[in-house]
Every structure is written in structure tokens, then in C-alpha cells.
PDB file of C-alpha atoms in Angstrom:
ATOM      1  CA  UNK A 283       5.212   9.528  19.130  1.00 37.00           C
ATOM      2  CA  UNK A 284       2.672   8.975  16.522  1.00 46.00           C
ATOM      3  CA  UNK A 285      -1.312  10.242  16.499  1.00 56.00           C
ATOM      4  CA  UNK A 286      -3.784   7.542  16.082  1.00 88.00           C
ATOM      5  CA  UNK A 287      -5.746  10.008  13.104  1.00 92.00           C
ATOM      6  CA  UNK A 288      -4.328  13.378  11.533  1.00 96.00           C
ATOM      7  CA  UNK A 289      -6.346  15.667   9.778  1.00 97.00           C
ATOM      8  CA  UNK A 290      -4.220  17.286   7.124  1.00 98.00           C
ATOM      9  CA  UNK A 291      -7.583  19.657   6.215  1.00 98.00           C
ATOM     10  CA  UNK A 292      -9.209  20.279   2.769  1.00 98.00           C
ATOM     11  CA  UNK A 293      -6.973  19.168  -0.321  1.00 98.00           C
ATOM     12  CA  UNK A 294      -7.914  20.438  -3.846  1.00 98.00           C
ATOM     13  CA  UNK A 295      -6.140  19.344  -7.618  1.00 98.00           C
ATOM     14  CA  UNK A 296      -5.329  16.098  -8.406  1.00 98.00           C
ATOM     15  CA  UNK A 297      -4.437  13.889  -5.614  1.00 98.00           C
ATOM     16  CA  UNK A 298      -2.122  10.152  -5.866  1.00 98.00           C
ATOM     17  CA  UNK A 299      -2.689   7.623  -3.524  1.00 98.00           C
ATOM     18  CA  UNK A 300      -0.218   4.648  -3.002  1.00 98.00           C
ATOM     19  CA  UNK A 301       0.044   1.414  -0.969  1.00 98.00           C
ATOM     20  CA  UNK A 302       3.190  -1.031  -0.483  1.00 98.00           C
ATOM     21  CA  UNK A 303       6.224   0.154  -0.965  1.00 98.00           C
ATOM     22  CA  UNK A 304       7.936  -2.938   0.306  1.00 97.00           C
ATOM     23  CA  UNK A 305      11.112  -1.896  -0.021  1.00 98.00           C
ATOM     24  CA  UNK A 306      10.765  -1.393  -3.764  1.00 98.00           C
ATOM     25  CA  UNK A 307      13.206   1.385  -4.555  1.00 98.00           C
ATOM     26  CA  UNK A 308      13.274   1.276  -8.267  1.00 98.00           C
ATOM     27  CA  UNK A 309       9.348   1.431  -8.469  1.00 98.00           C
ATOM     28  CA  UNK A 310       9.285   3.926  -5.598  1.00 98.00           C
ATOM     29  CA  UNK A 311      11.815   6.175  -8.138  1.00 98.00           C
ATOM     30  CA  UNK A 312       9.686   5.661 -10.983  1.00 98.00           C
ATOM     31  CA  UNK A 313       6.441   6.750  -9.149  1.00 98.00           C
ATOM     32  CA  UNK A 314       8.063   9.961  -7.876  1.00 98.00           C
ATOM     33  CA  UNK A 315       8.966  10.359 -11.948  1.00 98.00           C
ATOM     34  CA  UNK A 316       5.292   9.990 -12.794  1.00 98.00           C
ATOM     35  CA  UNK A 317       4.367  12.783  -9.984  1.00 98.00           C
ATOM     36  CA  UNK A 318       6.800  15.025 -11.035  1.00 98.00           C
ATOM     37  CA  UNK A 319       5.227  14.857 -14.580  1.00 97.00           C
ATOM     38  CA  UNK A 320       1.663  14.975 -13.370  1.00 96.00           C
ATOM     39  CA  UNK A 321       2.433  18.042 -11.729  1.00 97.00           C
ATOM     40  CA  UNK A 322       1.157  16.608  -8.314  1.00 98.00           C
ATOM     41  CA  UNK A 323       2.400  18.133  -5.728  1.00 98.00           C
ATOM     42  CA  UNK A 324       4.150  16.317  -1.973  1.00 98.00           C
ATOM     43  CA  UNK A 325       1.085  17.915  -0.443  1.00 98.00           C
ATOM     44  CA  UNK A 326      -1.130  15.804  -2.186  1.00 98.00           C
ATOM     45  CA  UNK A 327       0.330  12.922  -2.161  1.00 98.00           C
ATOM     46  CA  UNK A 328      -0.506  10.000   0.118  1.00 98.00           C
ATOM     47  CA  UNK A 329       0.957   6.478   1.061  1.00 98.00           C
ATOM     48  CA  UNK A 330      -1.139   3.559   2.559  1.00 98.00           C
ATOM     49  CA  UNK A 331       1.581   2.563   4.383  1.00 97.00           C
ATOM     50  CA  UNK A 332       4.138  -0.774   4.552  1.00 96.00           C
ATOM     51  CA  UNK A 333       6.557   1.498   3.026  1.00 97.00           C
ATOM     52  CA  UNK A 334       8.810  -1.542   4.421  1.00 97.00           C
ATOM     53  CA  UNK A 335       8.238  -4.920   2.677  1.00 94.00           C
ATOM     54  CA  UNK A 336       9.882  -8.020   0.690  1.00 94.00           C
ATOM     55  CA  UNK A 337      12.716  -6.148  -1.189  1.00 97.00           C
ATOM     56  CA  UNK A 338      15.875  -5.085  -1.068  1.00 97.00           C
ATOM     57  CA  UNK A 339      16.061  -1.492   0.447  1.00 98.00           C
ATOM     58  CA  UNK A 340      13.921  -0.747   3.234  1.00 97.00           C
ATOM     59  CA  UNK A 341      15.959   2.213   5.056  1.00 98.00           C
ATOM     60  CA  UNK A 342      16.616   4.154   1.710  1.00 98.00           C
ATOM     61  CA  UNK A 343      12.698   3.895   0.925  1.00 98.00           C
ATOM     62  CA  UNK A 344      11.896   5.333   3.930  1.00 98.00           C
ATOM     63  CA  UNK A 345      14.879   8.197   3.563  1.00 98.00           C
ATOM     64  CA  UNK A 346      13.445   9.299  -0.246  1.00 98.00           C
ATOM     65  CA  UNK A 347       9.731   8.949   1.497  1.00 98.00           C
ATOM     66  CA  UNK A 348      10.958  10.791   4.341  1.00 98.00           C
ATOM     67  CA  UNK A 349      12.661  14.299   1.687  1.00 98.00           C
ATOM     68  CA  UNK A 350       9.886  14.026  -0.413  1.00 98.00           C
ATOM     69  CA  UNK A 351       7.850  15.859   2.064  1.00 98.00           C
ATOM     70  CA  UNK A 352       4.573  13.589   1.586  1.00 98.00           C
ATOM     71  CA  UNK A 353       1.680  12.202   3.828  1.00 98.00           C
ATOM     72  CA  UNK A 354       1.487   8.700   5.124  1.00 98.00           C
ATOM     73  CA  UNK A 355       0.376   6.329   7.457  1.00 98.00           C
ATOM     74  CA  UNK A 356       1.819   3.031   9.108  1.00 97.00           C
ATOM     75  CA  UNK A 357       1.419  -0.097   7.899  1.00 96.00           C
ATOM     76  CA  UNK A 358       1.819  -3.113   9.814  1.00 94.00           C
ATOM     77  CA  UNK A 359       5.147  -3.514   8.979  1.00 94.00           C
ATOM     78  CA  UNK A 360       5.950  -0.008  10.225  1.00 95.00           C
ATOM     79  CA  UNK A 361       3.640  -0.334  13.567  1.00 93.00           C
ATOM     80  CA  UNK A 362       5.991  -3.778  14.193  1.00 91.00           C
ATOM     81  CA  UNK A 363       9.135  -1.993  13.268  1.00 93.00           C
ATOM     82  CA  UNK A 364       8.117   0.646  15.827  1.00 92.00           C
ATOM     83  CA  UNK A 365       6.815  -1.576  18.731  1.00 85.00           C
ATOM     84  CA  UNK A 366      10.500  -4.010  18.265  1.00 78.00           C
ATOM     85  CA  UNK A 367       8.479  -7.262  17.225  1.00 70.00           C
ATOM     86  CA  UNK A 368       9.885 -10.222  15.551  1.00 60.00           C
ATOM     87  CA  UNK A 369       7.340 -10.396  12.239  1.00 50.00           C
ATOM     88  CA  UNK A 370       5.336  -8.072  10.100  1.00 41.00           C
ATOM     89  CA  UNK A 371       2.224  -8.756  11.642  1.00 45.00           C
ATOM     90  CA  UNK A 372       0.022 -10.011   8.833  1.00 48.00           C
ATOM     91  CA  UNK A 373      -1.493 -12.322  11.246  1.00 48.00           C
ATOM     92  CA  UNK A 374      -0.242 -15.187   8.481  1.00 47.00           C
ATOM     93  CA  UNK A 375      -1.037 -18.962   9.990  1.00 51.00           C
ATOM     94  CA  UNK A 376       1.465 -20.221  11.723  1.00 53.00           C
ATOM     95  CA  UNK A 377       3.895 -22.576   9.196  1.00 48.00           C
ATOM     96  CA  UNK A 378       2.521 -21.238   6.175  1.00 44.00           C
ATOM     97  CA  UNK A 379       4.539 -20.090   3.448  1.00 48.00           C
ATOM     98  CA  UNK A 380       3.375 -16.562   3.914  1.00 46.00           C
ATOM     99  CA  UNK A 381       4.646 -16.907   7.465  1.00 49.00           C
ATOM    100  CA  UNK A 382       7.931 -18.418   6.686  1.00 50.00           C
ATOM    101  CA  UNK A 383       8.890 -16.057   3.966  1.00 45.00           C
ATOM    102  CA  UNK A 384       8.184 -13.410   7.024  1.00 61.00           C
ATOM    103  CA  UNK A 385      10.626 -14.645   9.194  1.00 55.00           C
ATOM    104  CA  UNK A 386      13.302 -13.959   6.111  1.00 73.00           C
ATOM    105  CA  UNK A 387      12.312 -10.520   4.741  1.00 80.00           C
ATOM    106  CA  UNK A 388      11.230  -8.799   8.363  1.00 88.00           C
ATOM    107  CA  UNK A 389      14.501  -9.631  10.402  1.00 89.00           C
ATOM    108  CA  UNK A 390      16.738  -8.334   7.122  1.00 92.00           C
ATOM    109  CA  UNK A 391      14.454  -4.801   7.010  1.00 93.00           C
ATOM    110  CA  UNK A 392      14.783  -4.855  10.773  1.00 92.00           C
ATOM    111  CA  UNK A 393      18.416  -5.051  11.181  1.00 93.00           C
ATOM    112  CA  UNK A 394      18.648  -2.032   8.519  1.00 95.00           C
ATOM    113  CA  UNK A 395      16.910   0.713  10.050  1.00 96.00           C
ATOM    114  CA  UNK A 396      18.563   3.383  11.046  1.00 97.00           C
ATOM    115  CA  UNK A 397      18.082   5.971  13.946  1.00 97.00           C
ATOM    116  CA  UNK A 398      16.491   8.323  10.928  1.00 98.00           C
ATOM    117  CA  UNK A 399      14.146   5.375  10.026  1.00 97.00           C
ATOM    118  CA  UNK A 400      13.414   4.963  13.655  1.00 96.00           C
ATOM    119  CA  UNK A 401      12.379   8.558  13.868  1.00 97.00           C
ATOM    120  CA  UNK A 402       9.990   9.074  10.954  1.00 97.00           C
ATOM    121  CA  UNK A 403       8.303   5.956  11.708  1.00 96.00           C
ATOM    122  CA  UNK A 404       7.368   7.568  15.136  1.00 93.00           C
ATOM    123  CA  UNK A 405       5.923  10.378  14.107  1.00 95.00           C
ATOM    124  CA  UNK A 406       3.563   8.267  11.458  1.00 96.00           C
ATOM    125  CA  UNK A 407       0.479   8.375  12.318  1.00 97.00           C
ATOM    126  CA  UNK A 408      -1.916   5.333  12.141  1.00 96.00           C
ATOM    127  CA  UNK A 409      -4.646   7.108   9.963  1.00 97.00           C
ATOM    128  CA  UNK A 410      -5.273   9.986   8.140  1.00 98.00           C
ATOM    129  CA  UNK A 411      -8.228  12.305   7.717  1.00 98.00           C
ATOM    130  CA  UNK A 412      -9.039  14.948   5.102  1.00 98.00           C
ATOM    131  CA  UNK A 413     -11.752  16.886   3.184  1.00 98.00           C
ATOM    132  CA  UNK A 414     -11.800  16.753  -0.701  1.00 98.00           C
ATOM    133  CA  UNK A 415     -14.386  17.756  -3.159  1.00 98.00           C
ATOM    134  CA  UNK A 416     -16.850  17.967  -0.496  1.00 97.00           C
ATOM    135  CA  UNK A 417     -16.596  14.394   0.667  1.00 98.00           C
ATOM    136  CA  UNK A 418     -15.124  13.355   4.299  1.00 98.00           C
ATOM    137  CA  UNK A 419     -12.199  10.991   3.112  1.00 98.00           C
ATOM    138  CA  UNK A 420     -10.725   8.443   5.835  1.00 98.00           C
ATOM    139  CA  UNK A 421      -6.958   6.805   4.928  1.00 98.00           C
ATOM    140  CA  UNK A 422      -6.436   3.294   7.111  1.00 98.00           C
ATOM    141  CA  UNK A 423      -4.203   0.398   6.459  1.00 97.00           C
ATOM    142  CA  UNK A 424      -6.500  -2.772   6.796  1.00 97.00           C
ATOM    143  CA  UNK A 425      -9.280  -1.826   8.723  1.00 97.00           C
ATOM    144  CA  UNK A 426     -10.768   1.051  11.644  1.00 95.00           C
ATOM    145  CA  UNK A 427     -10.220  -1.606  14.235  1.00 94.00           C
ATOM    146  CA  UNK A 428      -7.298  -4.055  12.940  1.00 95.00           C
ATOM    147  CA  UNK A 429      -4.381  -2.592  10.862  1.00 96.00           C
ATOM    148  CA  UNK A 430      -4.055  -6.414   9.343  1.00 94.00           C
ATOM    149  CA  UNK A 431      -7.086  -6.842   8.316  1.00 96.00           C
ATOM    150  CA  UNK A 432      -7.319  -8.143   4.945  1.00 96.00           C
ATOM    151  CA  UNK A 433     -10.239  -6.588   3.216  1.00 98.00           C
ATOM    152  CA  UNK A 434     -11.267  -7.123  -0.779  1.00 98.00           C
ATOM    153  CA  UNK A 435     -13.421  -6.521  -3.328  1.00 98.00           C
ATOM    154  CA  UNK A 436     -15.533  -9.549  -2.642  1.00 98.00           C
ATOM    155  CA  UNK A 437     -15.368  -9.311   1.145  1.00 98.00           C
ATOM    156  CA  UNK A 438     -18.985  -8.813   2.561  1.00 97.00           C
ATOM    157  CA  UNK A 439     -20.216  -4.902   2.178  1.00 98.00           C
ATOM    158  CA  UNK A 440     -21.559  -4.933   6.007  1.00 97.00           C
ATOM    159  CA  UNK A 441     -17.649  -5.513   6.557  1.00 97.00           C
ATOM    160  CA  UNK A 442     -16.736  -2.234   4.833  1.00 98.00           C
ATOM    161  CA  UNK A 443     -20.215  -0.727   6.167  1.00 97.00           C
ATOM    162  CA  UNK A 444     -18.640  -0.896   9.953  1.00 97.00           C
ATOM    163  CA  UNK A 445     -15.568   0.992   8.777  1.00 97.00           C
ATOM    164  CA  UNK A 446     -17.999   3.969   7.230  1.00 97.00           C
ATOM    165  CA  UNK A 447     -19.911   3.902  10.460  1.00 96.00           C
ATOM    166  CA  UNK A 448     -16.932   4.186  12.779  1.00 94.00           C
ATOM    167  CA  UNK A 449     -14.952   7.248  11.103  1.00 94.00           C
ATOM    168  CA  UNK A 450     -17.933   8.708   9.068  1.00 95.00           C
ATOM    169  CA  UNK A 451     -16.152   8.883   6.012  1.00 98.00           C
ATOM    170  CA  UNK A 452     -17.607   9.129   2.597  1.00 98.00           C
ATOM    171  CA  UNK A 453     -14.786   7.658   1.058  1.00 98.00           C
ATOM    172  CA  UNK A 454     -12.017   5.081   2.492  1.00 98.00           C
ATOM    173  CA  UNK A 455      -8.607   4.926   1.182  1.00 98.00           C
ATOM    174  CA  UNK A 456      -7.447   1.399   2.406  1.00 98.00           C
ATOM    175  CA  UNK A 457      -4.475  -0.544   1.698  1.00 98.00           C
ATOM    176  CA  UNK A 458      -3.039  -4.081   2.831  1.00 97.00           C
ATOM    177  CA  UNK A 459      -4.616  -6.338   0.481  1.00 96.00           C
ATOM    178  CA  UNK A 460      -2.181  -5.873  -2.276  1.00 97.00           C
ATOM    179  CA  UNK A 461      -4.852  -5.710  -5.329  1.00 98.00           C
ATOM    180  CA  UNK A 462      -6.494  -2.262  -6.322  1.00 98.00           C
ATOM    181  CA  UNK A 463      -9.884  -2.164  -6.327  1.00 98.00           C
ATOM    182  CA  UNK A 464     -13.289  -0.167  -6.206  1.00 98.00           C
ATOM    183  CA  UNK A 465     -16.191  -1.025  -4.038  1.00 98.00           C
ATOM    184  CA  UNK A 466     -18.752   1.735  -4.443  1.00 98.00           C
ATOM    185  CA  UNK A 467     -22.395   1.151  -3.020  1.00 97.00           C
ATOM    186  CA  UNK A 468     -25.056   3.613  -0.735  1.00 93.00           C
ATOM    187  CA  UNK A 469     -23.049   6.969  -2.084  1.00 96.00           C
ATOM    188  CA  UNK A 470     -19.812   5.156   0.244  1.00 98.00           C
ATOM    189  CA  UNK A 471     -16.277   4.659  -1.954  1.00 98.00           C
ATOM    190  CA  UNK A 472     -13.817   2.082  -0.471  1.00 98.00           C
ATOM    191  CA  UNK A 473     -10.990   2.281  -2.678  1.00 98.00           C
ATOM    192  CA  UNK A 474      -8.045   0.556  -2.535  1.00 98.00           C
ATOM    193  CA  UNK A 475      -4.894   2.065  -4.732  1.00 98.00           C
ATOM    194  CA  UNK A 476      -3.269  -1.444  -4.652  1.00 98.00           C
ATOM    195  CA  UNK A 477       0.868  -1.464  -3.640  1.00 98.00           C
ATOM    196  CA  UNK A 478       3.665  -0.328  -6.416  1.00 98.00           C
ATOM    197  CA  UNK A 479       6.175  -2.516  -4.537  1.00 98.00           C
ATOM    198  CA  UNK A 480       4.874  -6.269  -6.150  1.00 98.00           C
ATOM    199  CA  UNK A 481       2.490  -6.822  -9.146  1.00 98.00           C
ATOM    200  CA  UNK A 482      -1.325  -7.436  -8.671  1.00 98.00           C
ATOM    201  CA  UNK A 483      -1.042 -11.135  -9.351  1.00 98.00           C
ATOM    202  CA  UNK A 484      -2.748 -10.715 -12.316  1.00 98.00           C
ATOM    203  CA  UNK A 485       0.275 -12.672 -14.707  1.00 98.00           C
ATOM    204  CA  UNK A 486       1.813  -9.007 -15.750  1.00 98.00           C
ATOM    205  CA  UNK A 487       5.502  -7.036 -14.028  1.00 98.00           C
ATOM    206  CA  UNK A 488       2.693  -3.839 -13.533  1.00 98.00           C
ATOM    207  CA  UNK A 489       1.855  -2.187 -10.132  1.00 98.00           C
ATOM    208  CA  UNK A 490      -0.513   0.146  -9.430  1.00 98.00           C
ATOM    209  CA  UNK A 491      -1.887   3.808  -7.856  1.00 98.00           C
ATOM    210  CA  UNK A 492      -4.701   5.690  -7.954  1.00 98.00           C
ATOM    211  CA  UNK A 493      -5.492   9.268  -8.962  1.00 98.00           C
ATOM    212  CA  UNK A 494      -8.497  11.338  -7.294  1.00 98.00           C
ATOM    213  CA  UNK A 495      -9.532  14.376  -9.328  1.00 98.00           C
ATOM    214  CA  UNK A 496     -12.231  17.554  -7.719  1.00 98.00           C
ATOM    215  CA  UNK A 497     -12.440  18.493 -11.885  1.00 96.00           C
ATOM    216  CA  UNK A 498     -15.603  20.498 -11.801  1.00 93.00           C
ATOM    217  CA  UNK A 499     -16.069  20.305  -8.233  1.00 92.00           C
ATOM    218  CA  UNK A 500     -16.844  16.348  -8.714  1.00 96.00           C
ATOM    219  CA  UNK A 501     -15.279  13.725  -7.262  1.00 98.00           C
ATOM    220  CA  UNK A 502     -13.905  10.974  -9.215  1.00 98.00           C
ATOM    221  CA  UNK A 503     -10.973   8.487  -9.598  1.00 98.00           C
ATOM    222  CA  UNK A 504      -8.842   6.346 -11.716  1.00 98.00           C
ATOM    223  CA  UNK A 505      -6.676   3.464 -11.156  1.00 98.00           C
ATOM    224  CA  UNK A 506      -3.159   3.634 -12.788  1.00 98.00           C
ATOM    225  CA  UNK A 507      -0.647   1.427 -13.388  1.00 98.00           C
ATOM    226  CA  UNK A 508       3.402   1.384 -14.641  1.00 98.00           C
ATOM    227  CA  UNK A 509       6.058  -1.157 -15.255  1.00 98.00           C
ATOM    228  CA  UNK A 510       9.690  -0.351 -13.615  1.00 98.00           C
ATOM    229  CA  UNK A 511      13.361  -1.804 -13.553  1.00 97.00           C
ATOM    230  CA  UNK A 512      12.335  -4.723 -12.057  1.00 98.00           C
ATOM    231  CA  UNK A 513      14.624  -6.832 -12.951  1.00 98.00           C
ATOM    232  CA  UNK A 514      17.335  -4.675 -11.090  1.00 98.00           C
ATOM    233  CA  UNK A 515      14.762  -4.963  -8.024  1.00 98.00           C
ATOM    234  CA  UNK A 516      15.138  -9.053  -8.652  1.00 98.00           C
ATOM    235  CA  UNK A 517      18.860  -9.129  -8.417  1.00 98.00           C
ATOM    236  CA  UNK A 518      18.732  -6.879  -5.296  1.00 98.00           C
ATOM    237  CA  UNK A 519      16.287  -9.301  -3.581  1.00 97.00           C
ATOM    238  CA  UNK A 520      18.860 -12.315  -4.696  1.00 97.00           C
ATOM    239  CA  UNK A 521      21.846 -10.700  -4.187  1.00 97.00           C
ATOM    240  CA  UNK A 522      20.853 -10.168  -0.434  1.00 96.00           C
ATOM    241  CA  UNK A 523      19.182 -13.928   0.354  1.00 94.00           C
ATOM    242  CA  UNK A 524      15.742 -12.289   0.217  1.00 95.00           C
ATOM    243  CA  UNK A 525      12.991 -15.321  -0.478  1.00 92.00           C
ATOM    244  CA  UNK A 526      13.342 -16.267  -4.470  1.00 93.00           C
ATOM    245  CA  UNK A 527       9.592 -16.980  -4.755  1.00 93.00           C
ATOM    246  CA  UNK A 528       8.713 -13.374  -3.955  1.00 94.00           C
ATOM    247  CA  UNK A 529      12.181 -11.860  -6.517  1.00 96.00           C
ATOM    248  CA  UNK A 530      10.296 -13.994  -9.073  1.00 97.00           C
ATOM    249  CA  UNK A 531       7.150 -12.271  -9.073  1.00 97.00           C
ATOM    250  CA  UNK A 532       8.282  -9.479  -9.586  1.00 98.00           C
ATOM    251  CA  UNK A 533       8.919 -10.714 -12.795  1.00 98.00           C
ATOM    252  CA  UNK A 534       6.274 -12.899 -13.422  1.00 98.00           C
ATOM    253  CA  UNK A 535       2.989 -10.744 -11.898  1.00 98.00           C
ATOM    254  CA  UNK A 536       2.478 -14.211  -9.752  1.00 97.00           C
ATOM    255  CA  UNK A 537       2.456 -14.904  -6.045  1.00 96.00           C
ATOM    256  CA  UNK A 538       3.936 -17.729  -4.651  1.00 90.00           C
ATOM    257  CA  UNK A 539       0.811 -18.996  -3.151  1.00 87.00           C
ATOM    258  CA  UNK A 540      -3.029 -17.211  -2.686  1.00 90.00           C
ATOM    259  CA  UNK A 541      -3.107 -18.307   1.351  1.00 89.00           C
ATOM    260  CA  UNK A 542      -4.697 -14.432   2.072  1.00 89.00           C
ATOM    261  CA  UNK A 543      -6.774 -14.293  -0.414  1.00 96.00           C
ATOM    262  CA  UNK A 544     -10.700 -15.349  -0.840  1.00 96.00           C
ATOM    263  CA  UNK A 545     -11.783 -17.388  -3.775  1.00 97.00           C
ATOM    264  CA  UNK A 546     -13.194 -15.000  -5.719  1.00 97.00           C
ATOM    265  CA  UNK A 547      -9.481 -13.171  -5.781  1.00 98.00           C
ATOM    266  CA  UNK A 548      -8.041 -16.514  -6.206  1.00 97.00           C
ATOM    267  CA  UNK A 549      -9.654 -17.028  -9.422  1.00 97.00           C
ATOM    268  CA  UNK A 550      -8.466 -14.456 -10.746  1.00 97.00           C
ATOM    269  CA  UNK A 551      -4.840 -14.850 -11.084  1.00 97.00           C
ATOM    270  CA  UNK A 552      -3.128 -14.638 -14.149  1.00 97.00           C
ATOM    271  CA  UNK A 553      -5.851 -12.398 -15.513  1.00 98.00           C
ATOM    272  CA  UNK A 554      -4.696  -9.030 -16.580  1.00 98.00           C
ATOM    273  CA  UNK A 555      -6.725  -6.387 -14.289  1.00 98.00           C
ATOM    274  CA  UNK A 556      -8.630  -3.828 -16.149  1.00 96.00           C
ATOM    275  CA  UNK A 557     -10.480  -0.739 -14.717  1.00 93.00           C
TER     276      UNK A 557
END
């Protein structure tokens, strides 16, 4: 059974942070590439959860997450996986395309885990805590309170503000929304790595992860991103009846519609993100 919060202790070096798998195995096997060649150890690696998502291979994600030894927490997908419901649980409005696309992707991941899948997922825990360059560091999903909760960049600080004053964190790793982003303000860092497992909507085939650094004794990050064989991801997603609109922006740094997201993230689309 999983813990609601474990503390994995004090972490030192460079550290990568990672959101949204989604079933992504070729970006999932170039990410491990770029670890290896960072020199970043499992230990200090961390995943934001939905490991499970809109492509093609949910159960061997979840095997290569499970031998590479590295933390994590449950996404939605995961905590629906676990508790045997019939969507992800994004909380999408009923009808909308977001929610219809659901009812394609999260039965096909469903029927493909296996008793190993089953396993690991149980022992993920919901959130994880950790001390790093002398900062309390929190790791949720959406939110403290709701683990689909869509937070952003432009969503209200007093928002973010409840989630520093309910885990006492100086800095929240969060996950969910799908864009990285930084939203630093009163000495508090809510940082959001963004998901490797579809582009940023930002017109461009990149995805994206984040690198924390203790250099000095100073804490600091930077977003990084990398393009993939995501073409091969495409024809897995067609070749098994996965939605089209969601293969093709993979391709095309698109999403099929902006139904989650505010305006302010809505105007943004097509734009190239830069850091």
C-alpha cells in the first residue's frame, strides 16, 4: 500500500526532475540517455508522476521506471489505475474532447497492466519530501489537497501560497499541467519540470525536465528540453487506435484543443518557450 508523503532525506549533486511520461517510451529512453551522460544518479532522480498517459506503452514504461531504481509519485492516472476506475481523473467536463479522448487512451493502458505494474503502483506514494541545499522541497502532482488540480504560471499566487502553507516547503515540485514553468515570489519556488511524454504546445516536437543544482551550496535550477523518435511514438499511437489528434502532436508541438488551460496559457500556443 502506498504512503500519502515519503521523505527520502537530504539529496546533494545535481538532481532531474520529470513529469508525464504518458506512456512515451521512446522519450522515456532518451531521458534515461541524457542521465546517464549527466552523470545523475537513480537516487536523484525524480518523476511527477502519470508515468501512464496517451501513448502507446504504458506497462513497459512503468517496467524501465520500475529497474531504474528512481523516486516517484502517483499521478492521477496511477491513483485511478490503482483504485480500478473507468477514466484518468483529470476532472475533464463531461463531453469535452479532453474527456472523450479519455475514454480511448485510459481503458487501452488499463487493460495492459500487468500484476508487476499493479505492484509498483502500490507502493507509490502520493508525495514526496526531501531536504536539498538547505531548502525543505515538497514533490505533489496537482495540488496538497487535489491530485488534479490544474495549477499554472498565471494561476493566482494565494493559490500556490496555500500549498506552501500546508507542507511548509520552500520549494514545490508540481506536475499535471503539462507546461514547465517557474513561479518564484516571497523566497517560495513552485516549479513545474513540465512532462517529456507530449510537447509544451508551444508549435515545436520538444519536451521538457528540469535540473536542480546545490553548486556552491546555492540552490538553483534550469529547465531543459530534447527532441526524441517521435515519429516512431506516432505510429505506435496509430498502429494501436490511440486518438490521432493527440499522435499528431507529437509531431506538431500542438494540442488538439486548450479546454484546461487559462487564457494567458492559451495565448501562448505556437510560441516557442524560452527560459
Amino acid at each position: 500500500m502506498s504512503q500519502l508523503t515519503k521523505n527520502i532525506g537530504r539529496l546533494s549533486g545535481k538532481v532531474l526532475v520529470f513529469g508525464g511520461v504518458y506512456s512515451n517510451y521512446q522519450s522515456l529512453e532518451e531521458l534515461y540517455r541524457i542521465a546517464q551522460a549527466e552523470g545523475i544518479k537513480p537516487g536523484n532522480i525524480i518523476s511527477t508522476g502519470d508515468i501512464v498517459g496517451y501513448c502507446a506503452a504504458p506497462s513497459e514504461c512503468l517496467d524501465f521506471i520500475e529497474d531504474w531504481k528512481i523516486h516517484g509519485i502517483q499521478g492521477n492516472v496511477e491513483q485511478n489505475l490503482i483504485n480500478g476506475t473507468d477514466d484518468c481523473g483529470c476532472n475533464f467536463e463531461e463531453g469535452s474532447r479532453c474527456d472523450i479522448f479519455s475514454k480511448q487512451w485510459f481503458p487501452y493502458a488499463m487493460v495492459r497492466m500487468t500484476e508487476r505494474n499493479m505492484a509498483f503502483l502500490g507502493q507509490l506514494p502520493e508525495k514526496i519530501s526531501f531536504e536539498y541545499a538547505d531548502k525543505k522541497i515538497d514533490v505533489i502532482h496537482g495540488s496538497y489537497d487535489n491530485i488534479s488540480e490544474f495549477i499554472f504560471k498565471s494561476s493566482d499566487w494565494a493559490i500556490k501560497k496555500h500549498n506552501f502553507d500546508q507542507t511548509d516547503a520552500d520549494v514545490i515540485l508540481a506536475g499535471h499541467c503539462g507546461l514547465p514553468f517557474a513561479d518564484v515570489q516571497d523566497g517560495k519556488y513552485w516549479l513545474n519540470a513540465g512532462v517529456i511524454g507530449m510537447p509544451a504546445n508551444d508549435g515545436t516536437a520538444r519536451v521538457w525536465y528540469l535540473i536542480l543544482d546545490d553548486a556552491d551550496g546555492q540552490f538553483s535550477y534550469k529547465f531543459h528540453n530534447y527532441e526524441y523518435e517521435s515519429f516512431e511514438a506516432n505510429q505506435l499511437m496509430l498502429e494501436n487506435g490511440l486518438p490521432f489528434s493527440y499522435s499528431e502532436t507529437l509531431l506538431t508541438g500542438i494540442w488538439d484543443n486548450n479546454e484546461i488551460l487559462p487564457d494567458e496559457e492559451t495565448a501562448l500556443e505556437g510560441i516557442p518557450i524560452e527560459f
